[in-house]
Amino acid sequence: MSRIRRRTALALGAALWLLSVPAACLFGPFDIGPAEVMRLLGAAAGVPVSGHVDPIRLLVVGDIRLARVCLSLLVGGGLAMAGVVFQGVLRNPLADPFTLGVSSGAALGASVAISFGVTLPAAVAPALVAGLGVVTPAALFGAFAALSLVLLLGTAAGSFRRETVVLAGVVVSTFLAALVSLVKALDEESVSSIVFWIMGSLQGRGWAHTAVLLPPLVLGLAAVVRHARDLDVLALGDTQASQLGMRTGYVRCVLLCGASCITAGCVAVSGVIGFVGLVVPHLLRLVLGAAHGPLLIGAWFGGGILLLWSDVVARTLLSGGAELPVGVVTALVGGPFFCLLLQREQRRERP
Amino acid sequence: MVLHTAPCEAAPVSCTDDTGTVITLEAPARRIIALYGAFNEILVEMGQSGRIVARTDADEAIPALAGLPAIGTHMRPNPELVAGLAPDLILQMEGRREAATSVDALRALGIPVAVFRVASFGDLFSVLHRMGTLTGAEQDAAALEARWTARLDTVAGAIARQPHDTGTADGKDHTQHPPRVVFEVRYPNLLAAGADSIVNDIITRAGGVNAVQQPGRVVRLNEEELLRMAPDAYVYQYGPMNPTPVAPDQRPHFTALDAIRDGRVLKVDEHAFSRPGPRSVEAVEQLARFLHPAAFDTNTTTARN
């Protein structure tokens, strides 16, 4: 992979990422033209604009649509970057952001909150009650609880072993999924809401959700970016990495915690959106090569763009304000595309 | 005062349920299990509570049923418990696939199961008639329908006669056109009552229009579509489907709606509004008083008499 080709691909990704923001704000039940959308986005950003600004349209474009666009870029980018890290650290092409049971933990937290209507005292968290309800905080708590349990089990012997961590993730995931089923069985009225949440959606999400996402996202990104080059060393194998002076167990732990932190934040605000973290890294490897630095940057842009446009499809395909779960759309859009690319690559590699 | 007729005990009875199944009983049902709470309430209102032999977990709150054994949930009744009580008729509301599976299982045990669909007062009256037929209490059913119809007519008359200037606090005249109402079934991930729900008919009979005209009992709405609809009034329910709803004026984006800003918001009991039965009439009365307060002002009309 030539450096020029890689840089061109990343520049194109960044440009598309930036252009997607105003473009995605064009879509929605309100019929608002491109010029008006740009004017409203300007008004929302505090730029003086000419003429009367309709407060409802400003709310629709500057608050509902823009907030959702920003959230989908953050969630998609975060999940794809976490995917790169999980696949690199666990050296498993099928690893994804949910390998360590984070999604099952979040799903259980959200299910309990949806089903039992758990409430937080207003004095404790008035902003959460006003802006988010309790589902998102409960999902975040569940995600971190599950992650802690997996890491505790996976490193119980005092050393880090990939196989043990993956096994612990699978066991905890399965156990928590059974608890989600138990919640659904006990409360039939909530089944559809729980299922819809688990399928992943950005419906009704706004700036308050972005505020919840940012701390774990920033914390996780900091850990991942700091050790991005170490991913390339880990790919050489444990023996060689150790010979190069790397504390492999420590680095793996930091990277896994960072990627899980990102995943926990993403899944708490959006529900379980599969596919992005699994496939985007593979897809980008075909374009950018295997070096993890460019791959992480590309994943940030690629994951964000994929989720953003999948969300546009999810919220506009059905009429009357009804929506599809965005997790379904990411799979439907990305799956066949990935298969085509994979086939083309295999044909190219044949002698 | 309600006079209950003595059911004819010996003659076979028959009716067709809403799945097209012909339900034939050798004699009017004496041991009934209703898997849908509102059907139990109808039986109680008809004076037939003595025939109910069990209840679902969800119906403990109905006083006449509190002491009866429970046989599981409304969608997944326990076939063993049901069979052990030897019912001669089971009533179920048409709904989710899980419920259909349990209906098939109960029918396989040889127990007649009547499945009804209720999306309007017309459907409700039809179910009432058929329940009267199956229990041999046609006259009680007819008397109950007459009482419900009279109450609904009273509401309709009051709305038709209401003065045009409501003099509401916000200074707006809400009576020039039927107020457009959004009925929230569940939030967050907003679910609203659709055109095929009993709520749709409740809104219409209360002198309003359901702003959500999409087909289906419930319709998933995003908040942008809600803003586009700009309803005149917002009704949200509390109950098993919406256990702890946050007040709409506390939610992001909702305060942009005139209905929320003007305080045209009503919190209602899910059991009255979303479960077609005797309380559906009460729901019409409550909503009509909310949408058309002047029509029910005791100083200007006699609607409530």
XYZ file of C-alpha atoms in Angstrom:
656
model
C 0.000 0.000 0.000
C 1.628 3.234 -1.093
C 1.708 6.095 1.350
C 0.172 8.452 -1.222
C -2.725 6.130 -1.905
C -3.325 5.690 1.808
C -3.248 9.434 2.460
C -5.566 10.081 -0.462
C -8.027 7.513 0.870
C -7.926 9.054 4.351
C -8.361 12.582 2.953
C -11.333 11.438 0.903
C -12.806 9.782 3.997
C -12.356 12.959 6.034
C -13.973 15.070 3.305
C -16.912 12.714 2.996
C -17.251 12.670 6.785
C -17.424 16.478 6.907
C -19.789 16.805 3.938
C -22.094 14.197 5.429
C -23.010 16.475 8.317
C -25.028 19.092 6.379
C -26.128 16.535 3.787
C -27.697 14.210 6.362
C -29.514 17.176 7.921
C -31.590 17.442 4.719
C -33.596 14.316 5.497
C -36.656 14.105 7.725
C -40.443 14.447 7.821
C -40.234 18.279 7.621
C -39.725 19.398 4.026
C -36.789 21.815 4.325
C -34.637 22.691 1.289
C -30.810 22.698 1.196
C -30.451 26.490 1.387
C -32.786 26.698 4.363
C -30.977 23.806 6.083
C -27.643 25.615 5.712
C -29.218 28.835 7.039
C -30.676 26.970 10.023
C -27.389 25.190 10.717
C -25.711 28.589 10.682
C -28.295 29.957 13.089
C -27.842 26.929 15.337
C -24.084 27.553 15.371
C -24.667 31.167 16.428
C -23.783 32.698 13.054
C -25.950 35.750 12.203
C -28.355 34.850 9.379
C -30.669 37.023 7.320
C -34.455 36.857 7.575
C -36.812 35.292 10.074
C -35.785 32.005 11.656
C -38.749 29.780 12.373
C -38.171 28.407 15.894
C -39.708 24.994 15.128
C -37.565 24.522 12.012
C -34.524 25.669 13.927
C -35.288 23.082 16.580
C -35.780 20.362 13.958
C -32.542 21.042 12.055
C -30.294 22.503 14.723
C -31.319 20.267 17.564
C -33.016 17.045 16.489
C -31.286 16.317 13.161
C -27.857 17.786 13.947
C -27.690 16.129 17.367
C -28.554 12.808 15.809
C -26.008 13.256 13.027
C -23.251 14.074 15.513
C -24.197 11.165 17.757
C -24.201 8.700 14.863
C -20.732 9.896 13.765
C -19.397 9.440 17.289
C -21.040 6.046 17.845
C -20.132 4.667 14.413
C -16.563 5.919 14.616
C -16.180 4.636 18.162
C -17.522 1.155 17.385
C -15.319 0.798 14.301
C -12.193 1.901 16.190
C -13.032 -0.495 19.009
C -13.366 -3.230 16.389
C -9.855 -2.539 15.088
C -8.502 -2.799 18.624
C -10.380 -5.999 19.541
C -9.328 -7.742 16.336
C -5.729 -6.600 16.836
C -5.385 -7.413 20.521
C -7.246 -10.714 20.498
C -5.779 -11.627 17.076
C -9.177 -12.900 16.126
C -10.834 -11.720 12.888
C -14.286 -12.389 14.367
C -13.706 -10.241 17.452
C -15.926 -7.177 17.626
C -16.799 -4.486 20.166
C -19.219 -6.847 21.860
C -16.823 -9.738 22.370
C -16.299 -8.930 26.033
C -19.970 -8.980 26.982
C -20.344 -5.209 27.061
C -23.442 -5.249 24.875
C -25.152 -7.933 26.945
C -24.464 -5.951 30.111
C -25.893 -2.810 28.559
C -28.885 -4.741 27.248
C -29.606 -6.113 30.716
C -29.320 -2.674 32.320
C -31.623 -1.149 29.719
C -34.094 -4.050 29.904
C -34.415 -3.742 33.664
C -34.922 0.014 33.368
C -37.513 -0.376 30.597
C -39.369 -3.224 32.251
C -39.431 -2.203 35.864
C -39.450 1.529 35.269
C -36.554 2.031 37.640
C -36.291 5.686 38.505
C -33.502 7.788 39.907
C -34.347 10.284 42.645
C -34.649 13.713 41.040
C -32.360 15.151 43.690
C -29.610 12.729 42.644
C -29.773 13.201 38.893
C -32.287 15.842 37.817
C -30.576 16.367 34.446
C -30.681 12.664 33.642
C -34.315 12.358 34.622
C -35.215 15.412 32.569
C -33.201 14.654 29.488
C -32.671 10.938 29.259
C -34.892 9.023 31.586
C -33.093 6.117 33.180
C -32.521 3.717 30.299
C -29.223 5.215 29.127
C -27.613 5.490 32.584
C -28.804 1.966 33.401
C -27.304 0.648 30.149
C -24.009 2.384 30.882
C -23.914 0.869 34.361
C -24.727 -2.593 32.964
C -22.002 -2.319 30.323
C -19.301 -1.425 32.827
C -20.466 -4.061 35.308
C -20.261 -6.760 32.629
C -16.862 -5.573 31.469
C -15.515 -5.633 35.031
C -16.833 -9.148 35.524
C -15.223 -10.406 32.294
C -11.851 -8.837 33.059
C -12.006 -10.212 36.600
C -12.711 -13.715 35.306
C -10.323 -13.457 32.381
C -7.366 -12.334 34.461
C -8.151 -14.273 37.635
C -4.972 -16.335 37.332
C -2.921 -13.168 37.430
C -1.838 -13.185 33.804
C -3.496 -12.145 30.572
C -4.374 -14.923 28.167
C -6.361 -14.138 25.057
C -8.267 -17.423 25.072
C -9.332 -17.033 28.715
C -10.565 -13.482 28.191
C -12.546 -14.436 25.083
C -14.039 -17.440 26.879
C -14.989 -15.292 29.870
C -16.629 -12.819 27.478
C -18.650 -15.541 25.799
C -19.782 -17.028 29.130
C -20.755 -13.694 30.661
C -22.509 -12.653 27.438
C -24.546 -15.827 27.370
C -25.448 -15.572 31.036
C -26.512 -11.929 30.747
C -28.487 -12.652 27.576
C -30.380 -15.277 29.567
C -31.152 -12.658 32.224
C -32.486 -10.338 29.498
C -34.746 -13.176 28.354
C -35.890 -13.626 31.944
C -36.829 -9.946 32.165
C -38.778 -10.257 28.907
C -40.567 -13.371 30.138
C -41.570 -11.649 33.383
C -42.883 -8.529 31.671
C -44.655 -9.284 28.413
C -45.808 -5.672 28.015
C -42.215 -4.491 27.655
C -40.993 -7.110 25.209
C -41.335 -4.972 22.087
C -39.592 -1.994 23.686
C -36.729 -4.154 24.946
C -36.322 -5.845 21.576
C -36.371 -2.480 19.777
C -33.696 -1.136 22.135
C -31.531 -4.211 21.689
C -31.734 -3.911 17.896
C -30.165 -0.453 18.186
C -31.699 2.895 17.354
C -30.893 6.580 17.525
C -34.562 7.567 17.703
C -35.170 10.216 20.323
C -31.467 10.689 21.040
C -30.172 14.209 21.447
C -27.397 16.344 22.869
C -27.928 14.927 26.354
C -26.978 11.493 25.032
C -23.868 12.938 23.421
C -22.946 14.379 26.800
C -23.256 10.922 28.362
C -21.224 9.329 25.567
C -18.326 11.780 25.555
C -16.564 10.893 28.860
C -16.175 7.134 28.193
C -15.495 7.819 24.504
C -12.737 10.332 25.190
C -11.239 8.146 27.928
C -11.263 5.100 25.684
C -9.924 6.964 22.652
C -7.076 8.361 24.732
C -6.025 4.842 25.761
C -6.347 3.486 22.231
C -4.538 6.338 20.505
C -1.714 6.252 23.066
C -1.044 2.595 22.296
C -1.955 2.574 18.590
C 1.588 1.745 17.469
C 1.761 -1.071 20.018
C -0.978 -2.839 18.060
C 1.481 -3.285 15.179
C 4.058 -4.746 17.555
C 1.486 -7.105 19.108
C 0.690 -8.356 15.618
C 4.242 -9.745 15.415
C 3.469 -12.244 18.191
C 4.030 -12.299 21.935
C 7.623 -13.505 21.815
C 8.819 -10.841 19.419
C 6.826 -8.127 21.178
C 8.437 -9.100 24.500
C 11.867 -9.173 22.890
C 11.224 -5.610 21.744
C 10.671 -4.661 25.392
C 6.891 -4.428 25.431
C 4.931 -5.379 28.538
C 2.417 -7.268 26.444
C -0.041 -8.130 29.227
C -0.249 -4.542 30.408
C -0.599 -3.087 26.915
C -3.313 -5.583 25.987
C -5.205 -4.792 29.170
C -5.063 -1.035 28.554
C -6.159 -1.430 24.936
C -9.004 -3.795 25.822
C -10.216 -1.521 28.627
C -10.024 1.484 26.307
C -11.954 -0.223 23.501
C -14.504 -1.582 25.973
C -14.935 1.866 27.465
C -15.738 3.222 24.000
C -18.143 0.351 23.367
C -19.885 0.824 26.708
C -20.556 4.489 25.980
C -21.736 3.787 22.422
C -24.041 0.933 23.297
C -25.526 2.829 26.241
C -26.749 5.662 24.018
C -27.642 3.754 20.874
C -28.486 0.192 21.849
C -26.703 -2.748 20.299
C -25.547 -1.862 16.792
C -23.703 -4.835 15.395
C -21.756 -5.132 12.154
C -20.016 -1.711 12.232
C -17.258 -2.816 14.579
C -16.893 -6.211 12.937
C -16.863 -5.381 9.267
C -15.596 -1.813 8.905
C -12.068 -2.763 10.060
C -11.922 -5.637 7.557
C -13.253 -3.441 4.805
C -10.714 -0.720 5.530
C -7.828 -3.191 5.597
C -8.608 -3.862 1.939
C -8.145 -0.158 1.221
C -5.579 1.025 3.781
C -3.504 -2.049 4.550
C -2.764 -3.615 7.915
C -0.885 -0.802 9.717
C -2.994 0.109 12.750
C -2.357 3.872 12.786
C -4.066 4.653 9.457
C -6.561 1.878 10.147
C -7.761 3.545 13.347
C -8.121 6.925 11.624
C -9.916 5.317 8.700
C -12.198 3.414 11.085
C -13.194 6.657 12.772
C -14.308 8.159 9.456
C -15.627 4.949 7.895
C -17.638 3.785 10.902
C -19.128 7.240 11.376
C -20.133 7.569 7.726
C -21.636 4.076 7.622
C -23.728 4.596 10.754
C -24.753 8.128 9.792
C -26.155 7.131 6.388
C -27.644 3.940 7.771
C -29.475 6.105 10.287
C -30.711 8.397 7.508
C -32.133 5.326 5.765
C -33.588 4.028 9.059
C -35.464 7.255 9.751
C -36.659 8.037 6.227
C -37.462 4.691 4.616
C -40.828 4.298 6.357
C -43.507 6.956 6.116
C -45.284 8.712 8.949
C -42.333 9.104 11.289
C -41.905 5.373 11.870
C -38.331 4.094 11.980
C -36.352 0.943 11.378
C -33.776 -0.155 13.931
C -30.493 1.212 12.590
C -28.640 -1.991 13.513
C -30.740 -3.807 10.934
C -29.884 -1.224 8.292
C -26.122 -1.348 8.960
C -26.210 -5.095 8.410
C -28.394 -4.857 5.295
C -26.322 -2.066 3.749
C -22.852 -3.209 4.720
C -23.158 -6.974 4.530
C -23.590 -7.437 0.773
C -21.102 -4.642 0.060
C -18.517 -6.385 2.212
C -19.156 -9.726 0.502
C -18.619 -8.145 -2.916
C -15.348 -6.563 -1.861
C -14.163 -9.796 -0.307
C -14.932 -11.755 -3.474
C -13.169 -9.184 -5.636
C -10.116 -9.330 -3.367
C -10.048 -13.126 -3.466
C -10.219 -13.105 -7.278
C -7.339 -10.634 -7.408
C -5.159 -12.812 -5.151
C -5.661 -15.944 -7.270
C -2.573 -16.835 -9.339
C -81.125 -1.079 39.085
C -80.046 -3.978 36.878
C -82.175 -7.054 36.575
C -80.225 -10.163 35.660
C -82.039 -12.696 33.600
C -81.700 -16.362 34.392
C -79.666 -17.927 31.592
C -81.195 -20.735 29.652
C -79.211 -23.732 30.923
C -79.987 -26.468 28.469
C -80.051 -25.051 24.941
C -76.891 -25.182 22.839
C -75.372 -21.812 21.981
C -73.131 -20.796 19.127
C -71.333 -17.805 17.688
C -68.434 -17.012 15.364
C -65.370 -15.359 16.859
C -63.171 -12.823 15.086
C -60.817 -15.443 13.694
C -63.745 -17.067 11.887
C -63.909 -19.994 14.285
C -67.420 -21.197 15.116
C -67.727 -21.639 18.877
C -70.471 -24.098 19.762
C -71.312 -25.001 23.356
C -73.830 -27.658 24.365
C -75.154 -25.241 26.959
C -74.283 -21.660 28.008
C -70.833 -21.515 29.543
C -70.759 -21.972 33.316
C -67.013 -22.044 33.917
C -65.225 -19.236 32.092
C -61.629 -18.085 32.013
C -61.028 -14.740 30.310
C -57.379 -14.233 29.436
C -57.959 -10.562 28.747
C -58.731 -8.372 31.746
C -61.341 -6.185 30.069
C -63.388 -9.266 29.107
C -63.479 -10.168 32.798
C -64.700 -6.654 33.532
C -67.457 -7.050 30.929
C -68.570 -10.323 32.518
C -68.620 -8.633 35.934
C -70.669 -5.709 34.554
C -73.072 -8.203 32.995
C -73.561 -9.732 36.430
C -71.828 -12.975 35.418
C -68.826 -12.818 37.752
C -69.932 -16.072 39.410
C -69.001 -17.923 36.217
C -65.364 -16.775 36.199
C -63.209 -19.561 37.660
C -59.691 -18.134 37.312
C -57.786 -15.023 36.394
C -54.441 -14.070 34.868
C -51.579 -12.631 36.910
C -52.442 -9.166 35.629
C -56.053 -9.196 36.861
C -55.458 -9.332 40.586
C -56.521 -5.706 40.861
C -60.073 -6.441 39.678
C -61.902 -6.781 43.038
C -64.325 -9.481 41.902
C -61.400 -11.678 40.766
C -58.869 -11.098 43.524
C -59.658 -14.368 45.317
C -59.560 -16.562 42.210
C -56.614 -18.807 41.284
C -54.133 -17.392 38.763
C -53.298 -19.391 35.643
C -50.292 -17.462 34.285
C -50.052 -14.453 32.036
C -52.548 -13.323 29.428
C -50.245 -14.349 26.568
C -48.820 -17.491 28.126
C -51.425 -19.162 30.315
C -50.304 -22.433 31.870
C -52.221 -25.181 29.998
C -51.981 -27.575 32.954
C -53.520 -25.102 35.382
C -56.189 -24.161 32.863
C -57.103 -27.786 32.132
C -57.215 -28.532 35.869
C -59.969 -25.952 36.321
C -62.092 -27.599 33.611
C -63.407 -24.426 31.962
C -66.076 -24.775 29.311
C -65.114 -21.493 27.633
C -61.966 -19.393 27.336
C -61.992 -15.825 26.046
C -58.928 -14.224 24.514
C -58.153 -10.937 22.776
C -56.635 -11.187 19.339
C -53.099 -9.876 19.507
C -49.565 -11.045 19.415
C -48.286 -14.256 17.920
C -47.385 -15.632 21.354
C -51.033 -15.371 22.352
C -52.105 -17.204 19.185
C -49.765 -20.067 20.058
C -51.357 -20.482 23.476
C -54.816 -20.381 21.904
C -53.850 -23.267 19.625
C -52.509 -25.219 22.604
C -55.718 -24.716 24.597
C -57.905 -25.666 21.641
C -55.792 -28.811 21.254
C -56.867 -29.712 24.793
C -60.469 -29.622 23.594
C -61.380 -26.377 25.349
C -63.408 -23.906 23.253
C -61.524 -20.619 22.899
C -63.263 -17.535 21.514
C -60.880 -14.908 20.193
C -62.186 -11.377 19.771
C -60.789 -8.285 18.090
C -61.792 -4.886 19.477
C -60.691 -1.724 17.712
C -63.841 0.387 18.118
C -67.011 0.697 20.158
C -68.806 -1.136 17.352
C -66.464 -4.087 17.926
C -66.968 -3.779 21.671
C -70.754 -3.983 21.330
C -70.366 -6.959 19.006
C -68.200 -8.767 21.568
C -70.695 -7.903 24.273
C -73.501 -9.508 22.233
C -71.487 -12.649 21.579
C -70.460 -12.931 25.222
C -74.160 -12.627 26.056
C -74.904 -15.431 23.621
C -72.168 -17.729 24.945
C -73.260 -17.213 28.545
C -76.970 -17.288 27.789
C -77.279 -13.773 29.174
C -78.362 -11.908 26.057
C -80.711 -9.595 27.924
C -78.027 -8.570 30.392
C -75.717 -7.839 27.479
C -78.407 -5.796 25.737
C -79.119 -3.835 28.916
C -75.424 -3.118 29.368
C -75.127 -1.911 25.781
C -78.100 0.376 26.313
C -76.455 1.920 29.388
C -73.167 2.458 27.584
C -74.900 3.897 24.527
C -76.868 6.338 26.676
C -73.680 7.618 28.309
C -71.962 7.994 24.944
C -75.002 9.816 23.543
C -74.906 12.202 26.481
C -71.301 13.065 25.697
C -72.040 13.501 21.985
C -75.007 15.742 22.759
C -72.996 17.923 25.110
C -70.224 18.384 22.547
C -72.753 19.239 19.819
C -74.430 21.849 22.009
C -71.266 23.415 23.429
C -70.776 27.161 23.231
C -68.250 28.318 20.643
C -66.146 30.533 22.885
C -64.461 28.373 25.483
C -62.743 31.234 27.229
C -59.763 29.065 28.004
C -56.811 30.450 29.861
C -54.586 30.632 26.776
C -57.142 32.800 24.977
C -57.354 30.430 22.014
C -60.586 29.032 20.685
C -60.209 25.268 20.685
C -63.737 24.524 19.491
C -63.705 25.792 15.901
C -62.394 22.453 14.701
C -62.121 19.142 16.480
C -58.866 19.241 18.428
C -56.146 17.030 16.978
C -54.887 14.676 19.646
C -51.781 12.547 19.973
C -52.158 9.661 22.410
C -48.889 8.368 23.810
C -48.824 4.654 24.486
C -45.204 4.537 25.553
C -42.162 6.796 25.863
C -39.193 6.897 25.264
C -39.044 5.507 21.744
C -42.428 7.090 21.302
C -45.303 4.761 20.529
C -48.624 6.433 19.756
C -52.125 5.040 19.305
C -52.808 4.412 15.614
C -55.943 4.448 13.491
C -56.868 0.838 14.302
C -56.975 1.193 18.071
C -59.883 1.629 20.451
C -58.171 4.864 21.496
C -58.830 6.223 18.004
C -62.577 5.747 18.542
C -62.386 7.108 22.082
C -60.789 10.299 20.741
C -63.421 10.607 18.004
C -66.338 10.104 20.406
C -64.767 12.616 22.786
C -64.970 15.228 20.034
C -61.377 15.087 18.842
C -59.375 13.723 15.932
C -56.478 11.330 16.253
C -53.525 13.169 14.706
C -51.883 9.811 14.046
C -53.721 8.400 11.050
C -51.323 5.586 10.210
C -52.860 2.110 10.349
C -52.159 -0.200 13.255
C -52.964 -0.239 16.936
C -49.705 1.435 17.849
C -47.456 3.507 15.641
C -43.807 4.298 16.281
C -43.177 8.033 15.863
C -40.001 10.048 15.900
C -40.046 13.425 17.564
C -39.661 15.328 14.282
C -42.877 13.779 12.990
C -44.551 14.693 16.276
C -43.467 18.316 15.798
C -44.752 18.238 12.218
C -48.120 16.948 13.421
C -48.362 19.843 15.908
C -51.291 18.349 17.868
C -53.697 20.582 19.776
C -53.655 18.242 22.753
C -51.316 15.572 24.090
C -52.583 12.612 26.098
C -50.212 10.159 27.745
C -51.040 7.054 29.672
C -49.557 5.413 32.719
C -49.810 1.708 33.378
C -47.963 -1.506 32.517
C -46.995 -0.265 29.040
C -45.785 3.120 30.276
C -44.804 2.444 33.877
C -43.022 5.649 34.840
C -43.631 8.282 32.186
C -41.724 11.529 32.513
C -44.080 14.504 32.203
C -43.986 15.803 28.601
C -42.921 19.281 29.680
C -39.784 17.690 31.163
C -38.726 16.047 27.891
C -36.338 17.439 25.289
C -38.077 18.932 22.213
C -41.605 18.416 23.541
C -41.840 21.945 24.890
C -41.794 23.188 21.285
C -45.329 21.822 20.907
C -48.166 24.300 21.439
C -50.110 21.587 23.246
C -47.381 21.244 25.857
C -46.738 24.981 26.184
C -50.466 25.681 26.575
C -50.883 22.931 29.144
C -53.215 20.912 26.913
C -51.784 17.713 28.406
C -53.713 14.915 30.079
C -52.327 11.957 31.992
C -54.697 8.982 31.916
C -54.998 5.427 33.196
C -53.953 2.825 30.622
C -56.579 0.409 31.904
C -59.351 2.832 30.949
C -58.010 3.973 27.584
C -56.038 1.121 26.025
C -58.101 -1.877 27.155
C -61.440 -2.062 25.393
C -64.101 -2.743 28.004
C -66.505 -1.066 30.385
C -63.985 1.618 31.270
C -63.756 2.711 27.621
C -66.965 4.678 28.174
C -65.421 6.328 31.215
C -62.416 7.165 29.009
C -64.651 8.950 26.486
C -66.263 10.975 29.268
C -62.898 11.931 30.783
C -61.337 12.915 27.472
C -64.415 14.857 26.322
C -64.377 16.909 29.533
C -60.688 17.640 28.921
C -61.057 18.563 25.233
C -64.312 20.496 25.623
C -64.455 21.849 29.174
C -67.151 24.408 28.325
C -69.488 21.656 27.115
C -69.408 20.038 30.512
C -69.508 23.164 32.635
C -72.379 22.446 35.033
C -73.415 26.116 34.849
C -74.091 25.964 31.126
C -75.158 22.426 30.325
C -76.630 19.392 31.940
C -74.361 16.978 30.173
C -73.322 15.115 33.251
C -76.845 14.434 34.460
